[in-house]
Coordinates of C-alpha atoms and ligand atoms in Angstrom, one line a residue:
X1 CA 21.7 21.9 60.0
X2 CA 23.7 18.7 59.4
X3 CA 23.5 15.7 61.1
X4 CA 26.6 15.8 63.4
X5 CA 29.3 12.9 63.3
X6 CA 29.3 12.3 60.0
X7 CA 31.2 9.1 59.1
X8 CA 34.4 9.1 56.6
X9 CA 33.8 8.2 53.3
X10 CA 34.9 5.0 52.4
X11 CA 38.6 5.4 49.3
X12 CA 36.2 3.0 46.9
X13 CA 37.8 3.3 42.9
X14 CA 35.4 5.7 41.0
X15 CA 32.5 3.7 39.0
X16 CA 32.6 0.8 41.4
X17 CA 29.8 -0.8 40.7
X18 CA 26.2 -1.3 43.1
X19 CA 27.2 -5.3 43.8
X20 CA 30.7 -3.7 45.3
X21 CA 28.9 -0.6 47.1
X22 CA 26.3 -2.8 49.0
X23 CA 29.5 -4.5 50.8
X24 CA 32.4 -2.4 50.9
X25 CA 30.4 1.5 51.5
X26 CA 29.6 2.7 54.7
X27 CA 32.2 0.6 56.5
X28 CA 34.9 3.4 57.7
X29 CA 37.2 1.2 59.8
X30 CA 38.0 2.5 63.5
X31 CA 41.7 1.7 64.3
X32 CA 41.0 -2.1 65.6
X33 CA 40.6 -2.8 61.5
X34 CA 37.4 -4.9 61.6
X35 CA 36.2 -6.6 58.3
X36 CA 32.8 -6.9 59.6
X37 CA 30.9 -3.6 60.1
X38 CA 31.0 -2.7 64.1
X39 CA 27.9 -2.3 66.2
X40 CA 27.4 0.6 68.1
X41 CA 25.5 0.0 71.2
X42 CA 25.8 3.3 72.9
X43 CA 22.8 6.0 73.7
X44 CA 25.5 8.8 74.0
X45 CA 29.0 9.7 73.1
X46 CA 32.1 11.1 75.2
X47 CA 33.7 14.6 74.5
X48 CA 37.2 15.3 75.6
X49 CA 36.5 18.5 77.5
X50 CA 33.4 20.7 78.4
X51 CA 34.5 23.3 75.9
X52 CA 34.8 20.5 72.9
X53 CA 30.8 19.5 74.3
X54 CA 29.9 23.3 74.0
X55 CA 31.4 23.1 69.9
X56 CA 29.4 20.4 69.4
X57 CA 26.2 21.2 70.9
X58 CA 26.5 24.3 69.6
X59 CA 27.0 22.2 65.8
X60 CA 29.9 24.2 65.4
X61 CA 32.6 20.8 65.4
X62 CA 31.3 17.5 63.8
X63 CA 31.0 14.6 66.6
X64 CA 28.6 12.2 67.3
X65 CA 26.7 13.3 70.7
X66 CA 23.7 11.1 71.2
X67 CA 22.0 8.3 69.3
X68 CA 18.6 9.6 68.9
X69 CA 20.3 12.0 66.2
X70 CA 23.3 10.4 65.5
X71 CA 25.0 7.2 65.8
X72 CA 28.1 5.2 63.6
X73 CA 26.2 1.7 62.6
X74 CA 23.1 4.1 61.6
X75 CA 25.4 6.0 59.4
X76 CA 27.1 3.4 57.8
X77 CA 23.3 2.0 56.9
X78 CA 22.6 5.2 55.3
X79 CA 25.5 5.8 53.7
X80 CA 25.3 2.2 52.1
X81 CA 21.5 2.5 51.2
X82 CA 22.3 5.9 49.8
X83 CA 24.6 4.5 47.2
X84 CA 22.1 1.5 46.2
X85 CA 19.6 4.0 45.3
X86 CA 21.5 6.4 43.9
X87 CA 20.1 9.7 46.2
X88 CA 23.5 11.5 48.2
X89 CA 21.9 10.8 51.3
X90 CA 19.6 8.7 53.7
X91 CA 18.0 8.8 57.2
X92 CA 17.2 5.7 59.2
X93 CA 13.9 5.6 61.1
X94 CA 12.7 3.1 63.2
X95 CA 10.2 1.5 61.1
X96 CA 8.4 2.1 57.4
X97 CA 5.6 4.3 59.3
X98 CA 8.0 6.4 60.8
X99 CA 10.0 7.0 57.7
X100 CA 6.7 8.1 56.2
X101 CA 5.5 10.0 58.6
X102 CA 8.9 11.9 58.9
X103 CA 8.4 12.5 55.5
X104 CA 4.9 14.2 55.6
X105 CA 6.4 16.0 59.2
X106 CA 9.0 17.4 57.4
X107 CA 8.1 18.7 54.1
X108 CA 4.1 19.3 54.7
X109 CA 2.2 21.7 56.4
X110 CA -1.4 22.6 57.2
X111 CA -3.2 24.0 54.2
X112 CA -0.9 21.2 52.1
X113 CA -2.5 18.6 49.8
X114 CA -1.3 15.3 48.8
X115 CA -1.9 13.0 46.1
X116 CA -1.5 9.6 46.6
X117 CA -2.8 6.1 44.4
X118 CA -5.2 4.5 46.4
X119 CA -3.7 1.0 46.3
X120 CA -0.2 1.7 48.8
X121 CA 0.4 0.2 52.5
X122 CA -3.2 0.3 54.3
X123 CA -1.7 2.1 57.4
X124 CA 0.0 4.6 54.9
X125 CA -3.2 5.6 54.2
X126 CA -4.8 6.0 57.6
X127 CA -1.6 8.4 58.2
X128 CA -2.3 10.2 55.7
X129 CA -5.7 10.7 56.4
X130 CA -4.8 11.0 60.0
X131 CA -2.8 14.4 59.2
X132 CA -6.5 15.9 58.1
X133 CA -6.6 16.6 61.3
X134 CA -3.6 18.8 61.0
X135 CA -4.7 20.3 57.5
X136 CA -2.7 18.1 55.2
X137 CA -5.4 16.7 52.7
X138 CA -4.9 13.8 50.7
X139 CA -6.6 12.9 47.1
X140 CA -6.4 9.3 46.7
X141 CA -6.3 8.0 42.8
X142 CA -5.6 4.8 40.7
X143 CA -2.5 3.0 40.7
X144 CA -1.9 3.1 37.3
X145 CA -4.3 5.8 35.3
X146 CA -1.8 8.4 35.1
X147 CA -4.6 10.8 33.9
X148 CA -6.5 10.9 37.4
X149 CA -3.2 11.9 39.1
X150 CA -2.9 14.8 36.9
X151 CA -6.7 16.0 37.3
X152 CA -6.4 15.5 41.3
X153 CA -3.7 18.1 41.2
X154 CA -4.8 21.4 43.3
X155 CA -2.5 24.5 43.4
X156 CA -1.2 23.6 47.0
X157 CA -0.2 20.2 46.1
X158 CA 3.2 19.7 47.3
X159 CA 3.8 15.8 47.4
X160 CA 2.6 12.9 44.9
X161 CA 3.1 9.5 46.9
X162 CA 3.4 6.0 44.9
X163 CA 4.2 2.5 45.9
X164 CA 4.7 -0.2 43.0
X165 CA 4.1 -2.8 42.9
X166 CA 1.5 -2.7 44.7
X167 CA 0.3 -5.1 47.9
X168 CA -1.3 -7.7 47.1
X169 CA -2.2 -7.8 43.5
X170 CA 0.7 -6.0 42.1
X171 CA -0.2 -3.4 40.0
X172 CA 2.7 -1.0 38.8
X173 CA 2.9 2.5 38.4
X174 CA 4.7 4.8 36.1
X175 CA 7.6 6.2 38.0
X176 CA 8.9 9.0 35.7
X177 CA 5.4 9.9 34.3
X178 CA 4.9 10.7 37.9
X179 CA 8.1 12.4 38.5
X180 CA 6.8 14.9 35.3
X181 CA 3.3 15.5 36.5
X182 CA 4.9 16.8 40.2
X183 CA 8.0 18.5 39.1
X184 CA 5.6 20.4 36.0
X185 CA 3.2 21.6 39.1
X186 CA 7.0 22.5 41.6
X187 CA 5.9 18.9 43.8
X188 CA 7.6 16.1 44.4
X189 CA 7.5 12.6 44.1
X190 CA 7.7 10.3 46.9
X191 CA 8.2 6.3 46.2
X192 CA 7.8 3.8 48.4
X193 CA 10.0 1.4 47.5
X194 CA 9.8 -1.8 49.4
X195 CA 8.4 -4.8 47.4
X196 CA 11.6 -4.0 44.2
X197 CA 14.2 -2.4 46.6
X198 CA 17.2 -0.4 44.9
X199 CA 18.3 -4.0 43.3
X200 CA 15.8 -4.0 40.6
X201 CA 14.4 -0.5 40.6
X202 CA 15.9 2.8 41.1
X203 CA 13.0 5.5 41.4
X204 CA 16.1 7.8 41.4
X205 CA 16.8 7.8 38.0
X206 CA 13.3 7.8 37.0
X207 CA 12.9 11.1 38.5
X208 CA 11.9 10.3 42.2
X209 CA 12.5 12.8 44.4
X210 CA 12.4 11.2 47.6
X211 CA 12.3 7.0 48.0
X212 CA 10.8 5.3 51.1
X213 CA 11.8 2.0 52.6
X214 CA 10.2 -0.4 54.8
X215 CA 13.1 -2.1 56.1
X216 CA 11.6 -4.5 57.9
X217 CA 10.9 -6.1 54.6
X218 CA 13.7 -7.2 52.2
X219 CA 16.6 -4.7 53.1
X220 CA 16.9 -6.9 56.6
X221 CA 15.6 -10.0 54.2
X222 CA 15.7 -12.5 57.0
X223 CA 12.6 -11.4 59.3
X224 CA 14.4 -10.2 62.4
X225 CA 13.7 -6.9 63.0
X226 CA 12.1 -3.5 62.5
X227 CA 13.4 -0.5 60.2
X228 CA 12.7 1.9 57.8
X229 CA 14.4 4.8 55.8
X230 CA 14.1 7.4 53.7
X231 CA 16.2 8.4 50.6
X232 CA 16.7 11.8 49.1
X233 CA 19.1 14.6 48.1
X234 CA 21.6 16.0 50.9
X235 CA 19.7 19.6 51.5
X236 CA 16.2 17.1 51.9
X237 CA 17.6 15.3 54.2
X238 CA 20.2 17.6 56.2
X239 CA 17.5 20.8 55.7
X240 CA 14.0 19.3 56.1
X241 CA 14.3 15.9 57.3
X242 CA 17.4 15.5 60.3
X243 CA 15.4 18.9 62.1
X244 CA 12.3 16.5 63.3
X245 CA 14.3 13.6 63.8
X246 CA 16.2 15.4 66.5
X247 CA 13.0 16.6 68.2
X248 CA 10.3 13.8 67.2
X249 CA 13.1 11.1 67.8
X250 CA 11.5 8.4 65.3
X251 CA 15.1 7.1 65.7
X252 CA 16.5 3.5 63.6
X253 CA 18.4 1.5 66.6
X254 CA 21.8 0.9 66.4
X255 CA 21.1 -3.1 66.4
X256 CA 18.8 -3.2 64.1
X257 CA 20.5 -0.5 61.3
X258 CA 23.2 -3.3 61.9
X259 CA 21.1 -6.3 60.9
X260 CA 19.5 -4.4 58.0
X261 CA 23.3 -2.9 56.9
X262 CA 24.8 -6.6 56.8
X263 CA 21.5 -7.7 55.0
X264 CA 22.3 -4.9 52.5
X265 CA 25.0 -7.0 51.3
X266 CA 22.8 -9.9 50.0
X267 CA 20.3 -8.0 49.0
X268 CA 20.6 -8.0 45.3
X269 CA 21.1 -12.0 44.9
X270 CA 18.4 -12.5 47.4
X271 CA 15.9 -10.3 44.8
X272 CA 17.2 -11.9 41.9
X273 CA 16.3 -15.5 43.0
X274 CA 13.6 -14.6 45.2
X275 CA 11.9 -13.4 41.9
X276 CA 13.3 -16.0 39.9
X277 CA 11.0 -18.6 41.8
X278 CA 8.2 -16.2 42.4
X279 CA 8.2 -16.6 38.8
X280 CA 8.1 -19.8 37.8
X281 CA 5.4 -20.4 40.8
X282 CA 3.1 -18.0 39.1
X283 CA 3.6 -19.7 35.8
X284 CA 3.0 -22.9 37.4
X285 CA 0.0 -21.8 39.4
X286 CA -1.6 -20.3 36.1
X287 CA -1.8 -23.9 35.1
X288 CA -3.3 -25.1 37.6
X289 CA -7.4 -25.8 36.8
X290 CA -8.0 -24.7 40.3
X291 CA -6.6 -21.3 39.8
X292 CA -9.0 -18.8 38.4
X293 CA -6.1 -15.8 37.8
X294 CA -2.5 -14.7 38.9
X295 CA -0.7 -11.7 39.9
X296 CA 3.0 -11.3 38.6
X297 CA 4.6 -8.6 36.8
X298 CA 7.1 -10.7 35.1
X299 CA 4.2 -12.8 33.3
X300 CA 3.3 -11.5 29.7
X301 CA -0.3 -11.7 30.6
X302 CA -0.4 -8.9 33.4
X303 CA -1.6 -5.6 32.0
X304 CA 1.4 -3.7 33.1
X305 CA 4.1 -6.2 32.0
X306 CA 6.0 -3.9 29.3
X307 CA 6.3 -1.0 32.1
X308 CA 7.1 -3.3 34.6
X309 CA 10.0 -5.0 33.1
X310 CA 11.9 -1.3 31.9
X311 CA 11.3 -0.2 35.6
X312 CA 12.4 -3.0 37.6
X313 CA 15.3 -4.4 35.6
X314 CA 13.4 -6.9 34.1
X315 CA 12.2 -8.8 37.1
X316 CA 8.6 -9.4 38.3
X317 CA 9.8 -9.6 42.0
X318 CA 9.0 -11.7 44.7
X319 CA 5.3 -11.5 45.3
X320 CA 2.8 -13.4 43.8
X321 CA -0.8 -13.3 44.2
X322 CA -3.7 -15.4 42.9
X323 CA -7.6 -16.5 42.9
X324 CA -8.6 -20.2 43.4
X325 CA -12.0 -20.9 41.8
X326 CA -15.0 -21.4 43.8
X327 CA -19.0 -20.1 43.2
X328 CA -19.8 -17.0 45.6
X329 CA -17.9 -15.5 47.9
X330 CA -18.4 -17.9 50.5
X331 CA -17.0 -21.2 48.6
X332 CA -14.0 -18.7 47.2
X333 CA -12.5 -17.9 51.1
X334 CA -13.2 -21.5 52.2
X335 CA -10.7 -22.9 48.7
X336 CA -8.6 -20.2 50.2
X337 CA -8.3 -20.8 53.5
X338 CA -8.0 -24.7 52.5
X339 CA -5.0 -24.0 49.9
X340 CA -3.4 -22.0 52.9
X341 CA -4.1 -24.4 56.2
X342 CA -2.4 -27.0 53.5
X343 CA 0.7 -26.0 53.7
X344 CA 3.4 -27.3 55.6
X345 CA 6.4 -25.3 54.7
X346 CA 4.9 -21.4 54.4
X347 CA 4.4 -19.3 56.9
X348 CA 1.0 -18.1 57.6
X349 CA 2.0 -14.9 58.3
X350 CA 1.1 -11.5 56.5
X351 CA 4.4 -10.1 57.1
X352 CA 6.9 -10.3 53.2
X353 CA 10.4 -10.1 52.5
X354 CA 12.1 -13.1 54.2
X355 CA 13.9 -15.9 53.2
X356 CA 11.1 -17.9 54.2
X357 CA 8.3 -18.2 52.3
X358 CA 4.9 -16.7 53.5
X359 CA 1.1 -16.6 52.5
X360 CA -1.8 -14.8 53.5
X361 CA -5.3 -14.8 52.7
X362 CA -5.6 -10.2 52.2
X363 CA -9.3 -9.4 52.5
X364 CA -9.3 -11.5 56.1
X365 CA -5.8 -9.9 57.4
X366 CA -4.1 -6.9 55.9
X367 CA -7.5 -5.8 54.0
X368 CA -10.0 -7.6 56.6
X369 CA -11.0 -3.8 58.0
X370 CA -12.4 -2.8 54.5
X371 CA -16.3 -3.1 53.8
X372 CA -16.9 -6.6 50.8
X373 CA -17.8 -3.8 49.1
X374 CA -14.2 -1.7 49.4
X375 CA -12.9 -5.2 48.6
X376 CA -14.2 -6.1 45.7
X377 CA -13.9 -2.5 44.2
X378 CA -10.3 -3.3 44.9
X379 CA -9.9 -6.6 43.5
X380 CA -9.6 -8.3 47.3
X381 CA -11.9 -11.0 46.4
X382 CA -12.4 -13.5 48.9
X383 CA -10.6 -16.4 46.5
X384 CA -7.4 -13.7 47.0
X385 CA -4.2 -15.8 48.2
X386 CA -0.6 -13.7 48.8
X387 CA 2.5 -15.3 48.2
X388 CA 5.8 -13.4 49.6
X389 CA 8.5 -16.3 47.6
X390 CA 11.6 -16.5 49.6
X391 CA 14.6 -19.0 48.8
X392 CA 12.9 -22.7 49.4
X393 CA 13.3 -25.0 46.6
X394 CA 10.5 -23.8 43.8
X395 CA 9.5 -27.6 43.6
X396 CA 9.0 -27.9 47.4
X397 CA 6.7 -24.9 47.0
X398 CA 4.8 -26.1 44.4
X399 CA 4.2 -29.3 46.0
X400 CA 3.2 -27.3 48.8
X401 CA -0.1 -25.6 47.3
X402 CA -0.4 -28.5 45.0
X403 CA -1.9 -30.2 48.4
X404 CA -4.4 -28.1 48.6
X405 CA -5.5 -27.3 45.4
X406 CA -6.1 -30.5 45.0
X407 CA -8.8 -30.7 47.7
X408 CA -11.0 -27.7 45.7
X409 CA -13.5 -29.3 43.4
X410 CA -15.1 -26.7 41.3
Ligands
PLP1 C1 5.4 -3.0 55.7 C2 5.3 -1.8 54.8 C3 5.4 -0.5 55.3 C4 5.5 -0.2 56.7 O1 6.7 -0.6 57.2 P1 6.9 -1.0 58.8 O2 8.4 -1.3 58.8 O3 6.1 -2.2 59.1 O4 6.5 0.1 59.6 C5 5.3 0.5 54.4 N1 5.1 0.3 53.1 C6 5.1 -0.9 52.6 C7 4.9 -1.1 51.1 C8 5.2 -2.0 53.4 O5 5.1 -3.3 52.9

């Protein structure tokens, strides 16, 4: 089945390169000639005659018929994401969750296992472990011992599931390594790829089969709405994927693929100096006496530096995290919450990927449901602090922590 009401493709010369794609694809003019891509507000579309409505019920002639399965600003997201990460096509979803979960609905059944690095998007894991209930089991592993995803391997695995970096201390996984241990047992490899986004890493062409996005995150980039997606080859998508989208209806809305389609067109300079001050504030912060340790993949002291850099095009990212000093658990969170309340320009907020700045304190928020136990096995120590960089002045940052770091006495 294909999705009906396709768009047309967009005459682009052959080899244009991703910086072109991410504002001239997916914009197929209608005959008003707009230069701004056109929003879509309709729930359903017209047909010139009942017999024409019967064609395309029936799939037999290619129109766009209702908006849970189909509509124009939602295509021209897709097709633009598509060609940023390289896979020929892509299906919008109205959040991150329901991309993954139309993932695991549409190419898992009961009596399925998963393997998946224990590290991802806490309410990744509760779905997956939800879909026990259904018969899908999941094996959670490391992040980044390759080794353990190999021995979790079971004769009905049929999806490996990584997200790198990770959230919130950053570790990175080895894409293709991946890709060979799921394609050598017939899997595939799913890659959730939210925190790099196509503009520094393309999971792709390091063998990915199938790439998630939380679009609520960078791919929108200013913090406005809700969106997610999922990225694959045409018979994924058209075969396995658009079937539950018409009945489950985990449908992207019209406004907000068009929010996340014009942010598409920023995207890559946003990353680039996003993760240029991320950066240089984790190189600042790692001289700070007050700072025990920091999270960045662009600095030469994190253990996954060397992979990092070949997978993401040589760029750390934009999130940062890092410990502040204090003795016992108890002194570490109250340093914490001190460096945070400090601030006067980030927002305490644990949502990322926004041109505004924003910190949170992990094992009280995103990993606050975890046992101290959990925590600390997972490196959310209580001195933990998140930093999302967005496009402030680095300097104005820095001052910005600097306030309250200066408050911690050791
Ligand atoms: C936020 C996030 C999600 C979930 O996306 P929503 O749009 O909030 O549903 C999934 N994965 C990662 C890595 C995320 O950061």
């Amino acid at each position: 089945m294909t999705r009906q009401g396709g768009i047309a493709r967009v005459d682009l010369p052959a080899g244009a390169h991703r910086d072109t794609l991410a504002v001239r694809e997916g914009l197929p003019r209608t005959p008003w000639g707009e230069n701004s891509e056109a929003l879509f507000l309709t729930s359903s579309f017209v047909h010139p005659s009942a017999a024409s409505a019967a064609a395309r019920f029936a799939n037999e002639e290619e129109a766009f018929v209702y908006s849970r399965f189909g509509n124009p600003t939602v295509a021209m997201m897709e097709r633009r994401l598509a060609a940023l990460e390289g896979t020929e096509a892509c299906i919008g979803t109205a959040s991150g969750m329901a991309a993954i979960l139309l993932l695991v609905m549409g190419l898992l059944k009961g009596g399925d296992h998963v393997v998946c690095s224990h590290s991802v998007f806490g309410s990744t894991i509760r779905l997956l472990q939800d879909f026990g209930r259904f018969g899908v089991e999941t094996t959670f592993v490391s992040q980044t011992d390759v080794a353990e995803w190999r021995a979790a391997l079971r004769p009905n695995t049929k999806l490996l599931f990584a997200e790198t970096p990770s959230n919130p201390l950053t570790e990175v996984c080895d894409i293709r390594a991946l890709a060979d241990i799921a394609h050598g047992h017939g899997a595939l490899l799913a890659v959730d790829n939210c925190f790099c986004t196509p503009a520094l890493q393309r999971p792709r062409e390091l063998g990915a089969d199938l790439i998630v996005h939380s679009g609520t995150k960078y791919l929108d980039g200013q913090g406005r709405v809700v969106a997610g997606a999922v990225c694959a080859d045409e018979a994924v998508v058209d075969g396995k994927l658009v079937p539950v989208m018409r009945s489950a209806g985990m449908s992207l809305s019209p406004f907000n693929a068009w929010v996340v389609l014009k942010g598409l067109e920023t995207l890559a300079i946003r990353m680039q100096a996003q993760s240029a001050r991320a950066l240089e504030l984790a190189q600042w912060l790692q001289a700070q006496p007050q700072v025990e340790r920091v999270y960045h993949p662009g600095m030469s002291t994190h253990p996954q530096h060397a992979l990092a850099m070949t997978q993401q095009g040589g760029v750390g990212g934009p999130v940062l995290s890092f410990v502040v000093r204090g003795t016992g658990a108890e002194a570490a969170r109250r340093h914490a919450f001190a460096v945070i309340d400090a601030t006067r320009i980030c927002s305490i907020t644990a949502n990322l990927g926004d041109t505004k700045t924003t910190i949170t304190h992990p094992a009280s928020t995103s990993h606050g449901r975890l046992t101290e136990a959990q925590r600390q096995a997972a490196g959310i120590v209580q001195g933990l602090i998140r930093v999302a960089v967005g496009l402030e002045h680095v300097d104005d940052l820095k001052a910005d922590l600097a306030r309250g770091l200066a408050t911690i006495t050791a």
